[in-house]
Amino acid sequence: EDKVVQSPLSLVVHEGDTVTLNCSYEVTNFRSLLWYKQEKKAPTFLFMLTSSGIEKKSGRLSSILDKKELFSILNITATQTGDSAVYLCVKNTNAGKSTFGDGTTLTVKP
Amino acid sequence: EPEVTQTPSHQVTQMGQEVILRCVPISNHLYFYWYRQILGQKVEFLVSFYNNEISEKSEIFDDQFSVERPDGSNFTLKIRSTKLEDSAMYFCATLTGGSYNEQFFGPGTRLTVL
């Protein structure tokens, strides 16, 4: 069975801190690795990664994929209370199947 | 900015009834997905759809479920005979073709089976 493992499962930080969220996956039929932010509604797209070693950035968020070691990280610098959410890591296969991790619940305290 | 839309936002039905959940994908997106999220649990993949046919489906997507694009724009998920355990948030998502750069979720339909 395809597995996506995220760590930590939860994290509490203070505003201004930098956080690193981890995601490991199984190599079977890999096409892309996606990161989403989910608050009390639908997931919001953050990044899609297909190539190893190429960092994607959007403001204070960045992400990178290591296809050799089968993991990805999501970095958030200078965290704000609005970053509090569940961050989802998703692996998509060539055939079109998606496998979700359990998510990392990030709480940013003022 | 284009977005995925879903209707209805909330559907309440009796066990054993059929429901149809509707999604309007972003135009020019080629890949479509249905996911569900039971309250307090993680998002689960149901089915992916490309070129008017199912690409992949999960174990959850049994004979009670079906998908179609009835008119080339809407993308529907039908549950033939709902069960209590079908109560969940159902999300439609669409993916750009070509470079596969972005995948967007719709706002979801909350299905409550009584």
Short mmCIF file of C-alpha atoms in Angstrom, two decimals:
data_model
loop_
_atom_site.label_atom_id
_atom_site.label_comp_id
_atom_site.label_asym_id
_atom_site.label_seq_id
_atom_site.Cartn_x
_atom_site.Cartn_y
_atom_site.Cartn_z
CA GLU A 1 0.00 0.00 0.00
CA ASP A 2 1.24 3.48 -0.86
CA LYS A 3 2.24 5.46 2.21
CA VAL A 4 2.93 9.10 2.90
CA VAL A 5 4.29 9.87 6.35
CA GLN A 6 4.37 13.36 7.73
CA SER A 7 6.22 14.57 10.78
CA PRO A 8 5.77 15.99 13.24
CA LEU A 9 2.04 15.38 13.60
CA SER A 10 1.71 18.60 15.53
CA LEU A 11 3.87 21.59 16.26
CA VAL A 12 3.44 24.65 18.44
CA VAL A 13 5.66 27.66 17.81
CA HIS A 14 5.67 31.38 18.47
CA GLU A 15 5.33 34.11 15.91
CA GLY A 16 8.59 34.79 14.15
CA ASP A 17 9.87 31.23 14.49
CA THR A 18 10.93 29.17 11.47
CA VAL A 19 9.41 25.72 11.04
CA THR A 20 10.28 22.73 8.90
CA LEU A 21 7.64 20.15 8.09
CA ASN A 22 8.65 16.76 6.79
CA CYS A 23 7.09 14.33 4.37
CA SER A 24 8.38 10.94 3.29
CA TYR A 25 6.81 8.72 0.68
CA GLU A 26 7.14 5.42 -1.11
CA VAL A 27 8.66 5.45 -4.57
CA THR A 28 5.99 3.36 -6.30
CA ASN A 29 4.86 5.01 -9.51
CA PHE A 30 5.72 8.53 -8.40
CA ARG A 31 4.61 11.51 -10.45
CA SER A 32 4.47 14.51 -8.13
CA LEU A 33 4.45 15.58 -4.51
CA LEU A 34 2.08 18.32 -3.43
CA TRP A 35 1.74 20.47 -0.34
CA TYR A 36 -1.55 21.97 0.80
CA LYS A 37 -2.66 24.19 3.67
CA GLN A 38 -6.01 23.27 5.22
CA GLU A 39 -7.86 25.47 7.63
CA LYS A 40 -11.52 24.81 8.43
CA LYS A 41 -12.36 24.35 4.77
CA ALA A 42 -10.95 22.95 1.53
CA PRO A 43 -7.21 22.47 1.13
CA THR A 44 -5.40 25.38 -0.49
CA PHE A 45 -2.69 24.54 -2.98
CA LEU A 46 0.84 25.54 -2.01
CA PHE A 47 3.36 23.67 -4.14
CA MET A 48 3.71 20.85 -6.62
CA LEU A 49 7.14 19.24 -6.83
CA THR A 50 8.26 16.90 -9.55
CA SER A 51 12.00 17.42 -9.83
CA SER A 52 14.60 16.72 -7.20
CA GLY A 53 16.64 19.53 -5.71
CA ILE A 54 14.71 22.46 -7.16
CA GLU A 55 13.38 24.71 -4.44
CA LYS A 56 10.00 26.31 -4.93
CA LYS A 57 9.28 29.54 -3.08
CA SER A 58 6.22 31.58 -2.38
CA GLY A 59 6.77 34.42 0.05
CA ARG A 60 7.77 32.96 3.40
CA LEU A 61 7.07 29.41 2.28
CA SER A 62 9.45 27.17 0.40
CA SER A 63 9.63 23.51 -0.42
CA ILE A 64 12.05 21.05 -1.91
CA LEU A 65 11.94 17.44 -3.02
CA ASP A 66 14.62 14.75 -2.69
CA LYS A 67 13.71 11.89 -5.00
CA LYS A 68 16.71 9.85 -3.98
CA GLU A 69 15.87 9.86 -0.27
CA LEU A 70 12.11 10.00 -0.97
CA PHE A 71 11.20 12.99 1.11
CA SER A 72 10.15 16.59 0.92
CA ILE A 73 10.26 19.48 3.35
CA LEU A 74 8.11 22.54 3.68
CA ASN A 75 9.73 25.54 5.35
CA ILE A 76 7.89 28.50 6.77
CA THR A 77 9.99 31.42 7.94
CA ALA A 78 8.91 34.25 10.22
CA THR A 79 5.70 32.42 11.11
CA GLN A 80 2.51 34.37 11.74
CA THR A 81 -0.68 33.37 13.54
CA GLY A 82 -2.35 33.12 10.13
CA ASP A 83 -0.03 30.23 9.30
CA SER A 84 -1.86 28.11 11.87
CA ALA A 85 -3.41 25.24 9.91
CA VAL A 86 -3.02 21.62 8.97
CA TYR A 87 -0.38 21.14 6.29
CA LEU A 88 -0.99 18.22 3.98
CA CYS A 89 1.53 16.34 1.91
CA VAL A 90 0.12 14.38 -1.05
CA LYS A 91 1.77 12.00 -3.46
CA ASN A 92 0.29 11.64 -6.94
CA THR A 93 1.08 8.67 -9.15
CA ASN A 94 1.32 8.45 -12.93
CA ALA A 95 -1.95 6.55 -12.97
CA GLY A 96 -3.73 9.38 -11.19
CA LYS A 97 -3.99 8.10 -7.64
CA SER A 98 -3.45 10.45 -4.70
CA THR A 99 -2.19 9.39 -1.29
CA PHE A 100 -2.47 11.84 1.58
CA GLY A 101 -0.38 12.02 4.69
CA ASP A 102 -2.02 12.49 8.07
CA GLY A 103 -1.04 16.15 8.06
CA THR A 104 0.97 18.32 10.41
CA THR A 105 -1.07 20.59 12.65
CA LEU A 106 0.82 23.84 13.08
CA THR A 107 -0.17 26.25 15.81
CA VAL A 108 1.51 29.64 15.84
CA LYS A 109 1.09 31.54 19.10
CA PRO A 110 1.32 35.32 19.27
CA GLU B 1 -8.96 33.95 -10.63
CA PRO B 2 -10.67 30.81 -11.95
CA GLU B 3 -11.92 28.41 -9.34
CA VAL B 4 -13.53 25.03 -8.92
CA THR B 5 -17.15 25.23 -7.81
CA GLN B 6 -19.28 22.56 -6.17
CA THR B 7 -22.99 22.20 -5.54
CA PRO B 8 -24.72 21.79 -3.25
CA SER B 9 -22.66 23.06 -0.34
CA HIS B 10 -24.61 20.83 2.04
CA GLN B 11 -26.78 17.81 1.27
CA VAL B 12 -28.86 15.94 3.81
CA THR B 13 -30.30 12.60 2.73
CA GLN B 14 -31.88 9.48 4.13
CA MET B 15 -29.96 6.23 4.19
CA GLY B 16 -30.55 4.27 1.00
CA GLN B 17 -31.22 7.34 -1.13
CA GLU B 18 -29.21 8.30 -4.17
CA VAL B 19 -27.24 11.53 -4.20
CA ILE B 20 -25.46 13.37 -6.98
CA LEU B 21 -22.72 15.81 -6.12
CA ARG B 22 -21.74 18.30 -8.77
CA CYS B 23 -18.50 20.00 -9.64
CA VAL B 24 -17.62 22.56 -12.27
CA PRO B 25 -13.91 22.25 -12.97
CA ILE B 26 -11.67 25.08 -14.05
CA SER B 27 -11.95 25.27 -17.81
CA ASN B 28 -8.96 23.87 -19.69
CA HIS B 29 -8.09 21.60 -16.76
CA LEU B 30 -7.86 18.04 -17.94
CA TYR B 31 -7.65 15.91 -14.81
CA PHE B 32 -10.43 15.64 -12.26
CA TYR B 33 -10.56 14.07 -8.84
CA TRP B 34 -13.00 13.31 -6.09
CA TYR B 35 -11.84 13.09 -2.49
CA ARG B 36 -13.66 12.74 0.76
CA GLN B 37 -12.88 13.74 4.31
CA ILE B 38 -14.78 12.22 7.18
CA LEU B 39 -15.01 14.63 10.10
CA GLY B 40 -11.78 14.62 12.07
CA GLN B 41 -10.00 12.29 9.68
CA LYS B 42 -7.60 12.75 6.82
CA VAL B 43 -8.49 13.40 3.20
CA GLU B 44 -8.98 10.20 1.20
CA PHE B 45 -8.71 9.66 -2.52
CA LEU B 46 -11.80 8.30 -4.26
CA VAL B 47 -11.26 8.51 -8.01
CA SER B 48 -9.42 10.31 -10.79
CA PHE B 49 -10.82 10.98 -14.23
CA TYR B 50 -9.13 11.88 -17.48
CA ASN B 51 -10.24 11.91 -21.08
CA ASN B 52 -13.78 10.92 -20.13
CA GLU B 53 -12.84 7.83 -18.26
CA ILE B 54 -11.67 6.74 -14.83
CA SER B 55 -7.88 6.73 -14.51
CA GLU B 56 -7.60 5.29 -11.03
CA LYS B 57 -9.92 4.53 -8.14
CA SER B 58 -9.47 3.59 -4.52
CA GLU B 59 -10.92 0.70 -2.53
CA ILE B 60 -13.54 3.09 -1.19
CA PHE B 61 -14.89 3.68 -4.69
CA ASP B 62 -17.03 0.55 -4.94
CA ASP B 63 -20.06 -0.22 -7.10
CA GLN B 64 -22.15 2.29 -5.17
CA PHE B 65 -20.11 5.13 -6.62
CA SER B 66 -19.92 6.43 -10.16
CA VAL B 67 -18.57 9.50 -11.91
CA GLU B 68 -19.30 11.14 -15.20
CA ARG B 69 -19.05 14.34 -17.22
CA PRO B 70 -22.59 14.51 -18.52
CA ASP B 71 -22.21 17.65 -20.59
CA GLY B 72 -18.48 18.19 -21.03
CA SER B 73 -18.28 20.75 -18.26
CA ASN B 74 -19.88 19.41 -15.08
CA PHE B 75 -18.20 16.53 -13.29
CA THR B 76 -20.50 14.52 -11.04
CA LEU B 77 -20.15 11.95 -8.29
CA LYS B 78 -23.13 9.69 -7.73
CA ILE B 79 -23.69 7.54 -4.69
CA ARG B 80 -26.47 5.08 -5.50
CA SER B 81 -27.60 3.94 -2.08
CA THR B 82 -26.12 6.05 0.67
CA LYS B 83 -24.98 4.59 3.96
CA LEU B 84 -24.45 6.32 7.28
CA GLU B 85 -20.69 6.00 6.83
CA ASP B 86 -20.85 8.00 3.60
CA SER B 87 -21.36 11.13 5.70
CA ALA B 88 -18.33 13.27 4.93
CA MET B 89 -17.09 16.34 3.11
CA TYR B 90 -16.63 15.57 -0.56
CA PHE B 91 -14.09 17.61 -2.47
CA CYS B 92 -13.66 17.90 -6.20
CA ALA B 93 -10.23 18.89 -7.47
CA THR B 94 -8.84 19.65 -10.89
CA LEU B 95 -5.34 19.61 -12.25
CA THR B 96 -3.84 21.53 -15.11
CA GLY B 97 -2.68 19.38 -17.95
CA GLY B 98 0.67 19.61 -19.63
CA SER B 99 3.16 20.62 -16.99
CA TYR B 100 0.95 19.47 -14.08
CA ASN B 101 1.83 22.55 -12.09
CA GLU B 102 -1.21 23.15 -9.96
CA GLN B 103 -4.12 21.27 -8.46
CA PHE B 104 -7.08 23.17 -7.05
CA PHE B 105 -9.79 21.98 -4.70
CA GLY B 106 -13.38 23.05 -4.78
CA PRO B 107 -15.03 24.26 -1.55
CA GLY B 108 -16.60 20.87 -0.90
CA THR B 109 -20.06 19.40 -0.38
CA ARG B 110 -20.95 18.30 3.13
CA LEU B 111 -23.02 15.13 2.85
CA THR B 112 -25.03 14.08 5.88
CA VAL B 113 -26.74 10.69 5.74
CA LEU B 114 -29.45 10.14 8.35
#
